[in-house]
């Protein structure tokens, strides 16, 4: 996989998982891989999953379904989005891949894994293979265990973004004891540690919780500036929800001498670039600069 070397001391390397696939980007490809194999093995012809208005996972699942011959159903958080599909780049894309939507209230969405809710979905849509929100389950973690390879043993720190915790769990499981895996949560709250413990088989990890910029999908002008400067300097686009925040954090930690001087750092670019168009629409409404 392509990589680039960042930062003056050449000790930060970025792994370009965003280049794996143009539409099933980065970690979503890793997370879907074994789930799609399982769905095929079970003879399922429909994938059903969950996500918000700008979800990278919804976009990836829609495209994967189209490519590998599954019908796809997206349970989308927010009833009000029903009439906004055409003006939402993520949903418009998913629809163009054939995804069928069901828009639900935030309350219904919160209870989406309860038996009643799932049973009603089966009555409505027939049999399906359920892919959890964000795609995270045991098979997704297995896919993410393939991100690191043998040459990566030279790194002291491996940094990744954290949403539902599947990606970091996979990285932890293939890491070596001398390595430390640092997760940068894109959302507030500490509950994610528990979720990671469910899948991670080792203890050599930690979360850096200072760079969520106010919470999931929240953004500040300095983050936009950082993303645009990064693009100019390294010719790599970062997304505003995950990878932009992580890279901002890594550079800030380097400034603050968090890492030992000779430390070798691997940063995983998990993709997510499809979300930029949607974010730019919101930024425009606020009168803020665009992500270029
Ligand atoms: C979904 C996503 C994540 C979060 O991955 P988890 O496995 O849910 O923690 C990180 N980065 C990008 C770009 C994503 O799209």
CSV table of C-alpha atoms and ligand atoms in Angstrom, one decimal:
chain,number,residue,atom,x,y,z
A,1,UNK,CA,0.0,0.0,0.0
A,2,UNK,CA,1.2,3.5,-0.8
A,3,UNK,CA,2.6,5.5,2.0
A,4,UNK,CA,4.0,8.9,2.5
A,5,UNK,CA,6.5,10.2,5.0
A,6,UNK,CA,5.5,13.2,6.9
A,7,UNK,CA,7.1,15.7,9.1
A,8,UNK,CA,10.6,17.1,9.2
A,9,UNK,CA,12.2,14.3,11.2
A,10,UNK,CA,10.9,11.6,8.8
A,11,UNK,CA,9.6,9.7,11.7
A,12,UNK,CA,5.9,9.9,10.9
A,13,UNK,CA,4.6,7.6,8.1
A,14,UNK,CA,1.1,7.6,6.8
A,15,UNK,CA,-0.4,4.4,5.5
A,16,UNK,CA,-2.8,5.3,2.7
A,17,UNK,CA,-5.7,3.0,3.4
A,18,UNK,CA,-7.9,5.6,1.8
A,19,UNK,CA,-6.4,4.4,-1.6
A,20,UNK,CA,-7.6,0.8,-1.2
A,21,UNK,CA,-10.8,1.5,-3.2
A,22,UNK,CA,-12.4,4.6,-4.6
A,23,UNK,CA,-15.8,4.1,-3.0
A,24,UNK,CA,-15.4,1.4,-0.3
A,25,UNK,CA,-12.8,3.5,1.4
A,26,UNK,CA,-10.2,2.6,3.9
A,27,UNK,CA,-11.3,0.7,7.0
A,28,UNK,CA,-14.8,0.2,5.6
A,29,UNK,CA,-13.4,-2.1,3.0
A,30,UNK,CA,-11.5,-4.0,5.7
A,31,UNK,CA,-14.6,-4.3,7.8
A,32,UNK,CA,-16.9,-5.4,5.1
A,33,UNK,CA,-14.6,-8.0,3.6
A,34,UNK,CA,-15.3,-11.0,5.8
A,35,UNK,CA,-18.9,-9.9,6.4
A,36,UNK,CA,-19.7,-10.1,2.7
A,37,UNK,CA,-18.0,-13.5,2.5
A,38,UNK,CA,-20.2,-14.7,5.4
A,39,UNK,CA,-23.3,-13.2,3.9
A,40,UNK,CA,-22.6,-15.1,0.6
A,41,UNK,CA,-21.9,-18.3,2.5
A,42,UNK,CA,-25.2,-18.0,4.3
A,43,UNK,CA,-26.9,-17.4,0.9
A,44,UNK,CA,-28.2,-14.0,2.0
A,45,UNK,CA,-29.1,-11.7,-0.9
A,46,UNK,CA,-29.7,-8.6,1.2
A,47,UNK,CA,-27.5,-6.5,3.5
A,48,UNK,CA,-29.1,-4.3,6.1
A,49,UNK,CA,-27.2,-1.8,8.0
A,50,UNK,CA,-27.5,1.5,10.0
A,51,UNK,CA,-26.0,4.9,9.8
A,52,UNK,CA,-26.4,8.7,10.0
A,53,UNK,CA,-26.8,11.2,7.2
A,54,UNK,CA,-23.2,11.4,6.2
A,55,UNK,CA,-22.1,7.9,7.1
A,56,UNK,CA,-19.0,6.5,5.3
A,57,UNK,CA,-20.3,3.1,6.3
A,58,UNK,CA,-23.6,3.6,4.5
A,59,UNK,CA,-21.8,4.8,1.3
A,60,UNK,CA,-19.4,1.9,1.5
A,61,UNK,CA,-22.1,-0.7,2.1
A,62,UNK,CA,-24.3,0.6,-0.7
A,63,UNK,CA,-21.4,0.4,-3.2
A,64,UNK,CA,-20.2,-3.0,-1.9
A,65,UNK,CA,-23.7,-4.3,-2.3
A,66,UNK,CA,-23.9,-3.1,-5.9
A,67,UNK,CA,-20.5,-4.6,-6.7
A,68,UNK,CA,-21.0,-8.0,-5.1
A,69,UNK,CA,-24.6,-8.6,-5.9
A,70,UNK,CA,-26.5,-7.8,-2.7
A,71,UNK,CA,-29.6,-5.7,-2.3
A,72,UNK,CA,-28.9,-3.1,0.4
A,73,UNK,CA,-31.1,-1.5,3.0
A,74,UNK,CA,-30.0,1.5,5.0
A,75,UNK,CA,-31.7,2.3,8.3
A,76,UNK,CA,-31.0,6.0,8.6
A,77,UNK,CA,-31.0,8.1,11.7
A,78,UNK,CA,-33.4,11.1,11.3
A,79,UNK,CA,-36.9,11.0,9.9
A,80,UNK,CA,-36.5,14.6,8.6
A,81,UNK,CA,-33.9,13.3,6.0
A,82,UNK,CA,-36.7,11.6,4.1
A,83,UNK,CA,-37.2,14.5,1.8
A,84,UNK,CA,-33.5,15.5,1.6
A,85,UNK,CA,-31.9,12.6,-0.1
A,86,UNK,CA,-31.2,14.5,-3.3
A,87,UNK,CA,-29.4,17.3,-1.4
A,88,UNK,CA,-27.4,15.0,0.7
A,89,UNK,CA,-24.3,13.7,-1.2
A,90,UNK,CA,-23.9,10.6,0.9
A,91,UNK,CA,-27.5,9.5,0.7
A,92,UNK,CA,-27.7,10.4,-3.0
A,93,UNK,CA,-24.7,8.3,-3.7
A,94,UNK,CA,-26.1,5.3,-1.7
A,95,UNK,CA,-29.4,5.6,-3.5
A,96,UNK,CA,-27.6,5.7,-6.9
A,97,UNK,CA,-26.1,2.3,-5.9
A,98,UNK,CA,-29.5,0.9,-5.3
A,99,UNK,CA,-29.7,1.2,-1.5
A,100,UNK,CA,-33.2,1.4,-0.2
A,101,UNK,CA,-33.7,3.6,2.9
A,102,UNK,CA,-35.8,3.5,6.0
A,103,UNK,CA,-35.7,6.7,7.9
A,104,UNK,CA,-36.3,6.4,11.6
A,105,UNK,CA,-36.5,8.8,14.6
A,106,UNK,CA,-33.5,9.3,16.8
A,107,UNK,CA,-35.3,7.4,19.5
A,108,UNK,CA,-36.1,4.4,17.3
A,109,UNK,CA,-32.5,4.5,16.1
A,110,UNK,CA,-31.2,4.3,19.6
A,111,UNK,CA,-33.2,1.1,20.2
A,112,UNK,CA,-32.2,-0.4,16.8
A,113,UNK,CA,-30.7,-3.6,18.2
A,114,UNK,CA,-33.7,-4.6,20.2
A,115,UNK,CA,-35.5,-7.7,19.2
A,116,UNK,CA,-38.8,-6.1,18.4
A,117,UNK,CA,-37.2,-3.6,16.1
A,118,UNK,CA,-35.2,-6.2,14.2
A,119,UNK,CA,-38.2,-8.6,13.9
A,120,UNK,CA,-40.3,-5.7,12.4
A,121,UNK,CA,-37.5,-5.1,9.9
A,122,UNK,CA,-37.7,-8.8,8.9
A,123,UNK,CA,-41.4,-8.5,8.4
A,124,UNK,CA,-40.9,-5.4,6.3
A,125,UNK,CA,-37.8,-6.4,4.3
A,126,UNK,CA,-37.7,-10.2,4.5
A,127,UNK,CA,-34.5,-12.1,5.4
A,128,UNK,CA,-31.2,-10.1,5.5
A,129,UNK,CA,-27.6,-10.2,6.7
A,130,UNK,CA,-27.3,-7.6,9.4
A,131,UNK,CA,-24.1,-5.4,9.4
A,132,UNK,CA,-23.9,-3.4,12.6
A,133,UNK,CA,-23.6,0.4,12.7
A,134,UNK,CA,-20.1,1.4,11.6
A,135,UNK,CA,-19.7,-2.2,10.4
A,136,UNK,CA,-18.1,-3.3,13.6
A,137,UNK,CA,-18.3,-6.9,14.7
A,138,UNK,CA,-15.9,-9.9,15.1
A,139,UNK,CA,-15.5,-10.3,11.3
A,140,UNK,CA,-14.8,-6.6,10.8
A,141,UNK,CA,-12.1,-6.8,13.4
A,142,UNK,CA,-10.7,-9.8,11.6
A,143,UNK,CA,-10.5,-7.7,8.4
A,144,UNK,CA,-8.8,-4.9,10.3
A,145,UNK,CA,-6.2,-7.3,11.6
A,146,UNK,CA,-4.9,-7.3,8.0
A,147,UNK,CA,-4.0,-3.6,8.0
A,148,UNK,CA,-0.6,-4.1,9.7
A,149,UNK,CA,2.0,-6.3,8.1
A,150,UNK,CA,5.3,-7.7,9.1
A,151,UNK,CA,7.4,-4.7,8.1
A,152,UNK,CA,5.4,-2.5,10.4
A,153,UNK,CA,7.2,-4.0,13.4
A,154,UNK,CA,9.6,-1.1,13.1
A,155,UNK,CA,7.1,1.4,14.4
A,156,UNK,CA,6.8,2.3,18.0
A,157,UNK,CA,3.4,4.0,17.8
A,158,UNK,CA,0.5,3.2,15.6
A,159,UNK,CA,-2.2,5.9,15.5
A,160,UNK,CA,-5.7,5.5,14.2
A,161,UNK,CA,-9.1,7.2,14.4
A,162,UNK,CA,-11.8,5.7,16.6
A,163,UNK,CA,-15.5,5.6,15.9
A,164,UNK,CA,-17.0,2.3,17.0
A,165,UNK,CA,-13.6,0.8,17.8
A,166,UNK,CA,-13.4,-2.0,15.3
A,167,UNK,CA,-10.4,-0.6,13.5
A,168,UNK,CA,-8.3,0.0,16.5
A,169,UNK,CA,-9.2,-3.5,17.8
A,170,UNK,CA,-7.8,-5.1,14.7
A,171,UNK,CA,-4.6,-3.0,14.9
A,172,UNK,CA,-4.2,-4.0,18.5
A,173,UNK,CA,-4.6,-7.7,17.8
A,174,UNK,CA,-1.8,-7.7,15.2
A,175,UNK,CA,0.5,-5.3,17.0
A,176,UNK,CA,3.7,-6.4,18.8
A,177,UNK,CA,4.2,-6.0,22.5
A,178,UNK,CA,6.8,-3.3,22.0
A,179,UNK,CA,4.3,-1.2,20.1
A,180,UNK,CA,1.7,1.2,21.4
A,181,UNK,CA,-1.6,1.7,19.6
A,182,UNK,CA,-3.1,5.2,20.1
A,183,UNK,CA,-6.7,5.8,19.2
A,184,UNK,CA,-8.1,9.2,18.5
A,185,UNK,CA,-11.8,9.1,19.2
A,186,UNK,CA,-13.9,11.3,16.8
A,187,UNK,CA,-16.6,11.5,19.5
A,188,UNK,CA,-16.9,12.5,23.1
A,189,UNK,CA,-17.3,10.0,25.9
A,190,UNK,CA,-15.4,7.2,27.4
A,191,UNK,CA,-17.8,4.3,26.7
A,192,UNK,CA,-15.8,3.3,23.7
A,193,UNK,CA,-13.1,1.8,25.9
A,194,UNK,CA,-15.5,-0.9,26.9
A,195,UNK,CA,-16.3,-1.7,23.3
A,196,UNK,CA,-12.7,-1.9,22.4
A,197,UNK,CA,-12.0,-4.3,25.3
A,198,UNK,CA,-14.7,-6.6,23.8
A,199,UNK,CA,-12.6,-7.2,20.7
A,200,UNK,CA,-9.0,-6.3,21.6
A,201,UNK,CA,-6.8,-9.2,22.8
A,202,UNK,CA,-4.0,-7.0,24.2
A,203,UNK,CA,-3.5,-4.1,26.6
A,204,UNK,CA,-0.9,-2.1,24.6
A,205,UNK,CA,-3.2,0.7,23.7
A,206,UNK,CA,-4.6,4.0,24.9
A,207,UNK,CA,-7.1,6.6,23.7
A,208,UNK,CA,-6.1,10.3,23.2
A,209,UNK,CA,-9.4,12.1,23.9
A,210,UNK,CA,-8.4,15.7,23.4
A,211,UNK,CA,-9.0,16.0,19.7
A,212,UNK,CA,-12.7,15.4,19.0
A,213,UNK,CA,-13.2,19.1,18.4
A,214,UNK,CA,-16.5,19.2,20.3
A,215,UNK,CA,-17.9,15.8,19.3
A,216,UNK,CA,-18.9,13.6,16.3
A,217,UNK,CA,-19.1,15.6,13.1
A,218,UNK,CA,-18.3,18.8,14.9
A,219,UNK,CA,-15.7,21.0,13.4
A,220,UNK,CA,-13.8,24.3,14.1
A,221,UNK,CA,-12.2,26.7,11.7
A,222,UNK,CA,-8.7,25.8,12.8
A,223,UNK,CA,-9.4,22.2,11.8
A,224,UNK,CA,-10.4,23.3,8.3
A,225,UNK,CA,-7.2,25.4,8.1
A,226,UNK,CA,-5.2,22.4,9.2
A,227,UNK,CA,-6.8,20.1,6.6
A,228,UNK,CA,-6.3,22.6,3.8
A,229,UNK,CA,-2.7,23.3,4.8
A,230,UNK,CA,-2.0,19.5,5.0
A,231,UNK,CA,-3.4,19.1,1.5
A,232,UNK,CA,-1.1,21.8,0.2
A,233,UNK,CA,2.0,20.5,1.9
A,234,UNK,CA,1.6,16.7,1.4
A,235,UNK,CA,-0.9,16.5,-1.4
A,236,UNK,CA,-3.1,14.2,0.8
A,237,UNK,CA,-6.7,15.0,1.6
A,238,UNK,CA,-7.9,14.4,5.1
A,239,UNK,CA,-11.6,14.1,6.1
A,240,UNK,CA,-13.0,16.4,8.7
A,241,UNK,CA,-14.7,13.8,10.9
A,242,UNK,CA,-11.9,11.3,11.5
A,243,UNK,CA,-8.5,11.6,9.9
A,244,UNK,CA,-8.2,15.4,10.0
A,245,UNK,CA,-8.7,15.3,13.8
A,246,UNK,CA,-6.3,12.5,14.3
A,247,UNK,CA,-3.5,14.1,12.2
A,248,UNK,CA,-4.1,17.5,13.9
A,249,UNK,CA,-3.7,15.6,17.2
A,250,UNK,CA,-0.5,13.8,16.1
A,251,UNK,CA,1.1,17.0,15.0
A,252,UNK,CA,0.1,18.8,18.2
A,253,UNK,CA,1.4,15.9,20.3
A,254,UNK,CA,4.7,16.1,18.5
A,255,UNK,CA,4.9,19.8,19.2
A,256,UNK,CA,4.3,19.1,22.8
A,257,UNK,CA,7.0,16.4,22.8
A,258,UNK,CA,4.6,13.7,23.8
A,259,UNK,CA,6.5,11.1,21.8
A,260,UNK,CA,10.1,10.2,22.6
A,261,UNK,CA,12.5,11.9,20.2
A,262,UNK,CA,13.4,8.9,18.1
A,263,UNK,CA,10.0,7.3,18.1
A,264,UNK,CA,8.7,6.0,14.8
A,265,UNK,CA,5.0,6.7,14.3
A,266,UNK,CA,2.6,5.1,11.8
A,267,UNK,CA,-0.6,7.0,11.1
A,268,UNK,CA,-3.4,5.1,9.4
A,269,UNK,CA,-5.4,7.1,6.9
A,270,UNK,CA,-8.7,5.3,7.2
A,271,UNK,CA,-10.4,7.1,4.3
A,272,UNK,CA,-13.8,8.8,4.7
A,273,UNK,CA,-13.3,11.4,2.0
A,274,UNK,CA,-16.8,10.9,0.6
A,275,UNK,CA,-18.0,12.9,3.6
A,276,UNK,CA,-16.3,16.1,2.6
A,277,UNK,CA,-19.0,17.2,0.1
A,278,UNK,CA,-21.7,17.0,2.8
A,279,UNK,CA,-19.5,18.8,5.3
A,280,UNK,CA,-18.8,21.6,2.8
A,281,UNK,CA,-22.5,22.2,2.3
A,282,UNK,CA,-22.8,22.7,6.1
A,283,UNK,CA,-19.7,24.9,6.2
A,284,UNK,CA,-21.2,27.1,3.4
A,285,UNK,CA,-24.4,27.5,5.4
A,286,UNK,CA,-22.3,28.7,8.3
A,287,UNK,CA,-20.3,31.1,6.2
A,288,UNK,CA,-17.1,29.2,7.0
A,289,UNK,CA,-14.2,28.4,4.6
A,290,UNK,CA,-14.5,25.2,2.5
A,291,UNK,CA,-12.4,22.1,2.6
A,292,UNK,CA,-10.5,22.4,-0.7
B,1,LIG,C1,-15.7,4.6,10.1
B,1,LIG,C2,-14.4,5.4,10.2
B,1,LIG,C3,-13.6,5.3,11.3
B,1,LIG,C4,-14.0,4.6,12.5
B,1,LIG,O1,-13.7,3.3,12.6
B,1,LIG,P1,-14.2,2.4,13.7
B,1,LIG,O2,-13.8,1.0,13.3
B,1,LIG,O3,-15.7,2.5,13.8
B,1,LIG,O4,-13.6,2.8,15.0
B,1,LIG,C5,-12.4,5.9,11.2
B,1,LIG,N1,-12.0,6.6,10.1
B,1,LIG,C6,-12.8,6.7,9.0
B,1,LIG,C7,-12.4,7.5,7.9
B,1,LIG,C8,-14.0,6.1,9.0
B,1,LIG,O5,-14.8,6.2,8.0
